[in-house]
Short mmCIF file of C-alpha atoms (C1' of nucleotides) in Angstrom, two decimals:
data_model
loop_
_atom_site.label_atom_id
_atom_site.label_comp_id
_atom_site.label_asym_id
_atom_site.label_seq_id
_atom_site.Cartn_x
_atom_site.Cartn_y
_atom_site.Cartn_z
CA UNK O 1 -28.83 8.31 5.14
CA UNK O 2 -30.01 9.27 8.58
CA UNK O 3 -28.29 9.03 11.90
CA UNK O 4 -30.23 6.05 13.16
CA UNK O 5 -29.56 4.01 10.07
CA UNK O 6 -25.82 4.42 10.52
CA UNK O 7 -26.13 3.69 14.21
CA UNK O 8 -28.04 0.51 13.47
CA UNK O 9 -25.51 -0.49 10.82
CA UNK O 10 -22.64 -0.15 13.26
CA UNK O 11 -24.37 -1.84 16.14
CA UNK O 12 -25.63 -4.59 13.89
CA UNK O 13 -21.97 -5.40 13.29
CA UNK O 14 -21.12 -5.36 16.96
CA UNK O 15 -19.49 -1.93 16.90
CA UNK O 16 -20.35 0.76 19.38
CA UNK O 17 -21.58 3.91 17.77
CA UNK O 18 -19.05 6.39 19.10
CA UNK O 19 -18.98 9.93 17.73
CA UNK O 20 -15.65 9.31 16.03
CA UNK O 21 -16.66 6.00 14.50
CA UNK O 22 -19.95 7.48 13.39
CA UNK O 23 -18.15 10.38 11.75
CA UNK O 24 -15.88 8.05 9.77
CA UNK O 25 -18.72 5.82 8.64
CA UNK O 26 -21.01 8.72 7.76
CA UNK O 27 -18.27 10.42 5.78
CA UNK O 28 -17.58 7.29 3.79
CA UNK O 29 -21.26 6.80 3.04
CA UNK O 30 -21.79 10.40 2.00
CA UNK O 31 -18.62 10.64 -0.07
CA UNK O 32 -18.30 7.53 -2.18
CA UNK O 33 -15.10 8.91 -3.69
CA UNK O 34 -12.72 6.43 -2.10
CA UNK O 35 -10.92 8.86 0.17
CA UNK O 36 -7.56 8.13 1.78
CA UNK O 37 -7.18 7.93 5.56
CA UNK O 38 -5.60 11.38 5.50
CA UNK O 39 -8.58 12.83 3.63
CA UNK O 40 -11.01 11.26 6.08
CA UNK O 41 -8.93 12.60 8.96
CA UNK O 42 -9.08 16.12 7.60
CA UNK O 43 -12.74 15.95 6.70
CA UNK O 44 -14.09 14.63 9.98
CA UNK O 45 -11.96 17.09 11.90
CA UNK O 46 -13.55 20.03 10.18
CA UNK O 47 -16.51 19.18 12.42
CA UNK O 48 -16.52 18.28 16.07
CA UNK O 49 -15.44 16.21 17.81
CA UNK O 50 -11.83 16.01 16.81
CA UNK O 51 -10.39 12.60 16.13
CA UNK O 52 -6.77 11.70 16.35
CA UNK O 53 -5.01 10.00 13.47
CA UNK O 54 -4.82 6.76 15.47
CA UNK O 55 -8.58 6.80 15.96
CA UNK O 56 -9.18 7.20 12.25
CA UNK O 57 -6.95 4.23 11.51
CA UNK O 58 -8.42 2.20 14.38
CA UNK O 59 -11.95 2.84 13.24
CA UNK O 60 -11.17 2.19 9.60
CA UNK O 61 -9.69 -1.14 10.50
CA UNK O 62 -12.67 -1.97 12.73
CA UNK O 63 -15.02 -1.12 9.87
CA UNK O 64 -13.00 -3.18 7.40
CA UNK O 65 -12.90 -6.10 9.81
CA UNK O 66 -16.67 -5.86 10.27
CA UNK O 67 -17.14 -5.98 6.51
CA UNK O 68 -18.77 -2.55 6.30
CA UNK O 69 -15.88 -0.90 4.49
CA UNK O 70 -13.45 -2.03 1.84
CA UNK O 71 -9.80 -1.04 1.72
CA UNK O 72 -8.35 -0.60 -1.74
CA UNK O 73 -4.56 -0.76 -2.02
CA UNK O 74 -3.13 1.35 -4.82
CA UNK O 75 0.47 0.90 -5.96
CA UNK O 76 2.72 3.63 -4.71
CA UNK O 77 -0.08 5.54 -2.99
CA UNK O 78 -2.04 5.66 0.22
CA UNK O 79 -4.85 3.14 0.60
CA UNK O 80 -8.40 4.21 -0.29
CA UNK O 81 -11.54 3.36 1.64
CA UNK O 82 -15.00 2.63 0.38
CA UNK O 83 -18.26 2.00 2.26
CA UNK O 84 -19.66 -1.20 0.83
CA UNK O 85 -22.98 -0.43 -0.75
CA UNK O 86 -24.08 -2.17 -3.89
CA UNK O 87 -21.64 -4.68 -5.25
CA UNK O 88 -19.26 -3.06 -7.67
CA UNK O 89 -15.80 -3.28 -9.12
CA UNK O 90 -13.14 -0.62 -9.31
CA UNK O 91 -11.36 1.38 -11.95
CA UNK O 92 -7.93 2.65 -10.84
CA UNK O 93 -6.29 5.45 -12.78
CA UNK O 94 -2.69 4.74 -13.77
CA UNK O 95 -1.86 8.40 -13.69
CA UNK O 96 -3.58 9.96 -10.69
CA UNK O 97 -4.36 6.87 -8.62
CA UNK O 98 -8.00 7.77 -8.16
CA UNK O 99 -10.41 4.91 -7.65
CA UNK O 100 -13.84 4.91 -9.27
CA UNK O 101 -16.75 2.50 -9.09
CA UNK O 102 -17.63 0.29 -12.02
CA UNK O 103 -20.78 -1.71 -12.48
CA UNK O 104 -20.84 -5.21 -11.11
CA UNK O 105 -20.08 -8.28 -13.25
CA UNK O 106 -20.15 -11.82 -12.09
CA UNK O 107 -16.62 -13.04 -11.93
CA UNK O 108 -15.33 -16.41 -13.10
CA UNK O 109 -14.67 -18.71 -10.15
CA UNK O 110 -11.53 -20.82 -10.18
CA UNK O 111 -12.00 -24.55 -10.58
CA UNK O 112 -11.79 -26.14 -7.15
CA UNK O 113 -8.80 -28.12 -8.41
CA UNK O 114 -6.79 -24.95 -8.91
CA UNK O 115 -7.68 -23.69 -5.44
CA UNK O 116 -6.15 -26.66 -3.65
CA UNK O 117 -6.34 -26.13 0.10
CA UNK O 118 -6.81 -22.41 -0.24
CA UNK O 119 -10.02 -20.94 1.17
CA UNK O 120 -11.60 -18.47 -1.21
CA UNK O 121 -13.36 -15.48 0.35
CA UNK O 122 -13.96 -13.16 -2.57
CA UNK O 123 -13.07 -12.26 -6.13
CA UNK O 124 -12.42 -8.73 -7.16
CA UNK O 125 -12.14 -7.26 -10.61
CA UNK O 126 -9.91 -4.24 -11.11
CA UNK O 127 -9.91 -2.20 -14.28
CA UNK O 128 -6.90 -0.03 -14.97
CA UNK O 129 -6.23 2.77 -17.35
CA UNK O 130 -6.79 6.51 -17.46
CA UNK O 131 -9.72 8.18 -15.77
CA UNK O 132 -11.89 10.82 -17.40
CA UNK O 133 -9.75 13.64 -16.05
CA UNK O 134 -6.43 12.09 -17.05
CA UNK O 135 -7.29 10.56 -20.42
CA UNK O 136 -7.21 13.84 -22.39
CA UNK O 137 -3.77 14.59 -20.98
CA UNK O 138 -2.51 11.20 -22.05
CA UNK O 139 -0.03 12.53 -24.60
CA UNK O 140 1.44 15.13 -22.25
CA UNK O 141 2.78 12.58 -19.79
CA UNK K 1 16.68 -18.75 -18.53
CA UNK K 2 20.10 -17.84 -19.82
CA UNK K 3 22.00 -14.62 -19.61
CA UNK K 4 21.52 -13.63 -23.21
CA UNK K 5 17.79 -14.11 -23.11
CA UNK K 6 17.49 -11.69 -20.19
CA UNK K 7 19.84 -9.29 -21.91
CA UNK K 8 17.76 -9.39 -25.05
CA UNK K 9 14.57 -8.94 -23.05
CA UNK K 10 15.90 -5.82 -21.38
CA UNK K 11 17.39 -4.33 -24.52
CA UNK K 12 14.30 -5.18 -26.50
CA UNK K 13 12.45 -2.84 -24.12
CA UNK K 14 15.01 -0.10 -24.49
CA UNK K 15 16.72 -0.75 -21.16
CA UNK K 16 20.47 -1.08 -20.86
CA UNK K 17 21.55 -4.36 -19.38
CA UNK K 18 23.48 -3.15 -16.36
CA UNK K 19 24.67 -5.67 -13.77
CA UNK K 20 22.22 -4.32 -11.20
CA UNK K 21 19.25 -4.28 -13.55
CA UNK K 22 20.14 -7.73 -14.78
CA UNK K 23 20.30 -9.02 -11.21
CA UNK K 24 16.83 -7.67 -10.40
CA UNK K 25 15.26 -9.06 -13.55
CA UNK K 26 16.98 -12.44 -13.23
CA UNK K 27 15.93 -12.75 -9.61
CA UNK K 28 12.32 -12.02 -10.47
CA UNK K 29 12.33 -14.56 -13.28
CA UNK K 30 13.95 -17.27 -11.19
CA UNK K 31 11.80 -16.65 -8.11
CA UNK K 32 8.20 -16.25 -9.18
CA UNK K 33 7.19 -15.84 -5.55
CA UNK K 34 6.25 -12.18 -5.76
CA UNK K 35 9.02 -10.81 -3.56
CA UNK K 36 8.96 -7.38 -1.97
CA UNK K 37 11.54 -4.73 -2.87
CA UNK K 38 13.27 -5.44 0.45
CA UNK K 39 13.51 -9.15 -0.36
CA UNK K 40 14.93 -8.41 -3.80
CA UNK K 41 17.41 -6.01 -2.25
CA UNK K 42 18.65 -8.65 0.19
CA UNK K 43 18.74 -11.40 -2.40
CA UNK K 44 20.68 -9.62 -5.11
CA UNK K 45 23.12 -8.28 -2.56
CA UNK K 46 24.06 -11.76 -1.45
CA UNK K 47 25.88 -11.84 -4.80
CA UNK K 48 28.04 -9.18 -6.37
CA UNK K 49 27.78 -6.44 -7.30
CA UNK K 50 26.04 -4.70 -4.46
CA UNK K 51 23.09 -2.56 -5.31
CA UNK K 52 21.81 0.29 -3.24
CA UNK K 53 18.21 0.48 -2.20
CA UNK K 54 17.62 3.36 -4.58
CA UNK K 55 18.91 1.29 -7.48
CA UNK K 56 16.54 -1.55 -6.65
CA UNK K 57 13.60 0.84 -6.61
CA UNK K 58 14.80 2.65 -9.73
CA UNK K 59 15.20 -0.57 -11.64
CA UNK K 60 11.91 -1.99 -10.45
CA UNK K 61 10.13 1.10 -11.62
CA UNK K 62 11.98 1.00 -14.97
CA UNK K 63 10.94 -2.63 -15.39
CA UNK K 64 7.35 -1.88 -14.47
CA UNK K 65 7.26 1.06 -16.85
CA UNK K 66 8.66 -1.13 -19.61
CA UNK K 67 5.91 -3.67 -18.99
CA UNK K 68 8.29 -6.48 -18.04
CA UNK K 69 7.29 -6.58 -14.40
CA UNK K 70 4.04 -6.14 -12.56
CA UNK K 71 3.69 -4.40 -9.22
CA UNK K 72 1.05 -5.81 -6.91
CA UNK K 73 -0.16 -3.55 -4.12
CA UNK K 74 -1.27 -5.40 -0.99
CA UNK K 75 -3.28 -3.63 1.71
CA UNK K 76 -1.17 -2.77 4.70
CA UNK K 77 1.98 -4.38 3.33
CA UNK K 78 4.91 -3.71 1.06
CA UNK K 79 4.30 -4.01 -2.68
CA UNK K 80 5.17 -7.28 -4.41
CA UNK K 81 6.82 -7.65 -7.80
CA UNK K 82 6.24 -10.24 -10.44
CA UNK K 83 8.02 -10.83 -13.76
CA UNK K 84 5.30 -11.04 -16.37
CA UNK K 85 5.40 -14.47 -17.91
CA UNK K 86 2.24 -16.23 -18.93
CA UNK K 87 -0.93 -14.33 -18.26
CA UNK K 88 -2.29 -15.11 -14.84
CA UNK K 89 -4.33 -13.72 -12.01
CA UNK K 90 -3.42 -13.46 -8.35
CA UNK K 91 -4.55 -14.91 -5.08
CA UNK K 92 -3.74 -12.70 -2.06
CA UNK K 93 -3.81 -14.19 1.41
CA UNK K 94 -5.85 -12.21 3.92
CA UNK K 95 -3.68 -13.41 6.75
CA UNK K 96 -0.06 -13.39 5.58
CA UNK K 97 -0.31 -11.12 2.53
CA UNK K 98 1.48 -13.57 0.25
CA UNK K 99 0.62 -13.39 -3.42
CA UNK K 100 0.26 -16.54 -5.51
CA UNK K 101 -0.43 -17.06 -9.18
CA UNK K 102 -3.78 -18.35 -10.36
CA UNK K 103 -4.63 -19.66 -13.79
CA UNK K 104 -5.81 -17.17 -16.36
CA UNK K 105 -9.50 -16.54 -17.08
CA UNK K 106 -10.84 -14.17 -19.62
CA UNK K 107 -12.36 -11.28 -17.79
CA UNK K 108 -15.66 -9.56 -18.59
CA UNK K 109 -15.06 -6.25 -20.34
CA UNK K 110 -17.15 -3.27 -19.30
CA UNK K 111 -19.68 -2.03 -21.83
CA UNK K 112 -18.19 0.96 -23.61
CA UNK K 113 -21.07 3.03 -22.27
CA UNK K 114 -19.96 2.46 -18.71
CA UNK K 115 -16.38 3.41 -19.55
CA UNK K 116 -17.27 6.88 -20.75
CA UNK K 117 -14.13 8.79 -21.60
CA UNK K 118 -11.94 6.50 -19.59
CA UNK K 119 -9.21 4.63 -21.44
CA UNK K 120 -9.03 0.99 -20.42
CA UNK K 121 -5.59 -0.59 -20.31
CA UNK K 122 -6.15 -3.88 -18.52
CA UNK K 123 -8.43 -5.91 -16.32
CA UNK K 124 -7.14 -7.82 -13.39
CA UNK K 125 -8.83 -10.45 -11.30
CA UNK K 126 -7.82 -10.80 -7.67
CA UNK K 127 -8.87 -13.71 -5.52
CA UNK K 128 -8.72 -13.30 -1.78
CA UNK K 129 -8.89 -15.68 1.11
CA UNK K 130 -6.48 -17.89 3.01
CA UNK K 131 -3.47 -19.50 1.36
CA UNK K 132 -2.49 -23.13 1.83
CA UNK K 133 -0.23 -22.30 4.76
CA UNK K 134 -2.74 -20.10 6.55
CA UNK K 135 -5.98 -21.98 5.94
CA UNK K 136 -5.38 -24.69 8.57
CA UNK K 137 -4.69 -22.01 11.17
CA UNK K 138 -7.90 -20.24 10.34
CA UNK K 139 -9.54 -20.86 13.72
CA UNK K 140 -6.49 -19.85 15.75
CA UNK K 141 -6.46 -16.28 14.58
"C1'" DT N 1 -26.36 4.65 42.29
"C1'" DG N 2 -21.57 3.78 41.85
"C1'" DA N 3 -17.64 0.50 41.69
"C1'" DA N 4 -15.36 -2.13 38.46
"C1'" DC N 5 -14.52 -3.53 34.05
"C1'" DT N 6 -13.95 -2.96 29.06
"C1'" DA N 7 -13.76 -0.37 24.96
"C1'" DA N 8 -12.33 3.79 22.78
"C1'" DT N 9 -9.58 7.77 22.26
"C1'" DT N 10 -5.51 10.68 22.44
"C1'" DA N 11 -0.81 12.98 21.36
"C1'" DG N 12 3.08 11.94 19.95
"C1'" DA N 13 6.79 8.55 19.17
"C1'" DT N 14 8.06 4.95 16.26
"C1'" DT N 15 8.28 1.90 12.37
"C1'" DA N 16 7.92 0.67 7.64
"C1'" DT N 17 8.04 1.76 2.97
"C1'" DA N 18 9.49 4.41 -0.66
"C1'" DT N 19 11.59 8.48 -2.87
"C1'" DC N 20 14.87 12.17 -3.35
"C1'" DT N 21 19.46 14.45 -3.53
"C1'" DA N 22 23.81 15.48 -5.05
"C1'" DA N 23 27.97 13.38 -6.07
"C1'" DT N 24 30.18 9.91 -8.65
"C1'" DG N 25 30.75 6.33 -11.98
"C1'" DT N 26 30.09 3.99 -16.67
"C1'" DG N 27 29.54 2.98 -21.36
"C1'" DA N 28 28.53 4.37 -26.10
"C1'" DA N 29 29.18 7.37 -29.81
"C1'" DA N 30 31.32 11.01 -32.14
"C1'" DT M 1 39.87 10.92 -26.17
"C1'" DT M 2 36.03 13.79 -25.09
"C1'" DT M 3 31.44 14.12 -24.28
"C1'" DC M 4 26.99 13.07 -22.80
"C1'" DA M 5 23.22 10.65 -21.23
"C1'" DC M 6 22.29 7.03 -18.30
"C1'" DA M 7 23.06 4.58 -14.02
"C1'" DT M 8 24.44 4.02 -9.35
"C1'" DT M 9 25.43 5.27 -4.61
"C1'" DA M 10 24.92 6.47 0.53
"C1'" DG M 11 22.31 8.57 3.17
"C1'" DA M 12 18.74 12.02 4.03
"C1'" DT M 13 14.01 12.79 3.59
"C1'" DA M 14 9.15 12.06 2.90
"C1'" DT M 15 5.00 9.52 3.45
"C1'" DA M 16 1.92 6.12 5.37
"C1'" DA M 17 0.66 3.54 9.02
"C1'" DT M 18 1.15 1.59 13.65
"C1'" DC M 19 2.35 1.54 18.44
"C1'" DT M 20 2.58 3.22 23.32
"C1'" DA M 21 1.05 4.59 27.60
"C1'" DA M 22 -2.07 7.48 29.67
"C1'" DT M 23 -6.70 8.93 29.82
"C1'" DT M 24 -11.69 9.07 29.05
"C1'" DA M 25 -16.20 7.19 28.23
"C1'" DG M 26 -19.53 3.77 28.33
"C1'" DT M 27 -21.59 -0.68 30.34
"C1'" DT M 28 -22.64 -3.91 33.68
"C1'" DC M 29 -24.31 -5.35 37.63
"C1'" DA M 30 -24.19 -5.67 42.71
#
DNA sequence: TGAACTAATTAGATTATATCTAATGTGAAA
DNA sequence: TTTCACATTAGATATAATCTAATTAGTTCA
């Protein structure tokens, strides 16, 4: 993924391509491992320019609002972030909280009767269990 | 739901029926509105006996561990709790964060090939959008 | 160009949420 | 009873995220 492509992606969503915002977006695209805000903060600050914590959070929320990034809430843990590429679902590990991508399935839509006056934006499928690292240790919990 | 039924439910899961634990479980069963820990804390303390914050969290995590209660993480907000009754999915409001129940649909299971060594425990479907209260105000955001 | 405006960034304070600690209380079983 | 594991407590602490007020950078357009 080259610099201009990221720049165009940001600007296509009405976001200025600042060095800090670029760094956040590029990191998310290059590391599809669903990092936390703290991990992104550390990672982008290993390079220049330095970003403050507030900037990381500001930019993440701009990117989420623009629909370029997804925020994944995990019970009892910091939120994870995920550049939206191909459609996919998530697997969340009960033990370590890590989030992994799962292939996409079409999801059953609720009957419009059961939606009432609600406005549906999206459906998301979450698989839960033990990830590859944690499964072998299952017994030792 | 009478006292003995809750008592039996707790003890059937290996949990002592203490007044505080009973109060948390009874509140969740009587108020299927997915309250936060803070809301549960306030509500059960309107009655006797008083519970400390730590007790609320301890009991919630005992109940979750026992499989009697579900914790629902919501991005940017406090977790919600939900006594597991009939199987159902959730609708989470983008605007106010409230969680509502949706009817149950069978969910597509991943092919075992795509699971690898992961151990699947459950699949959960989350619908997102605007709830009945927030939908009319959509434009005014 | 450069004045004026708007968006973005910053360090650090603050808030919100949840967990931990160490002391105390409680109930069941021997 | 005595004992022991479980449960509860107040308050301290930890963690995650947001806010504040000042500053900097980028854009617009006269």
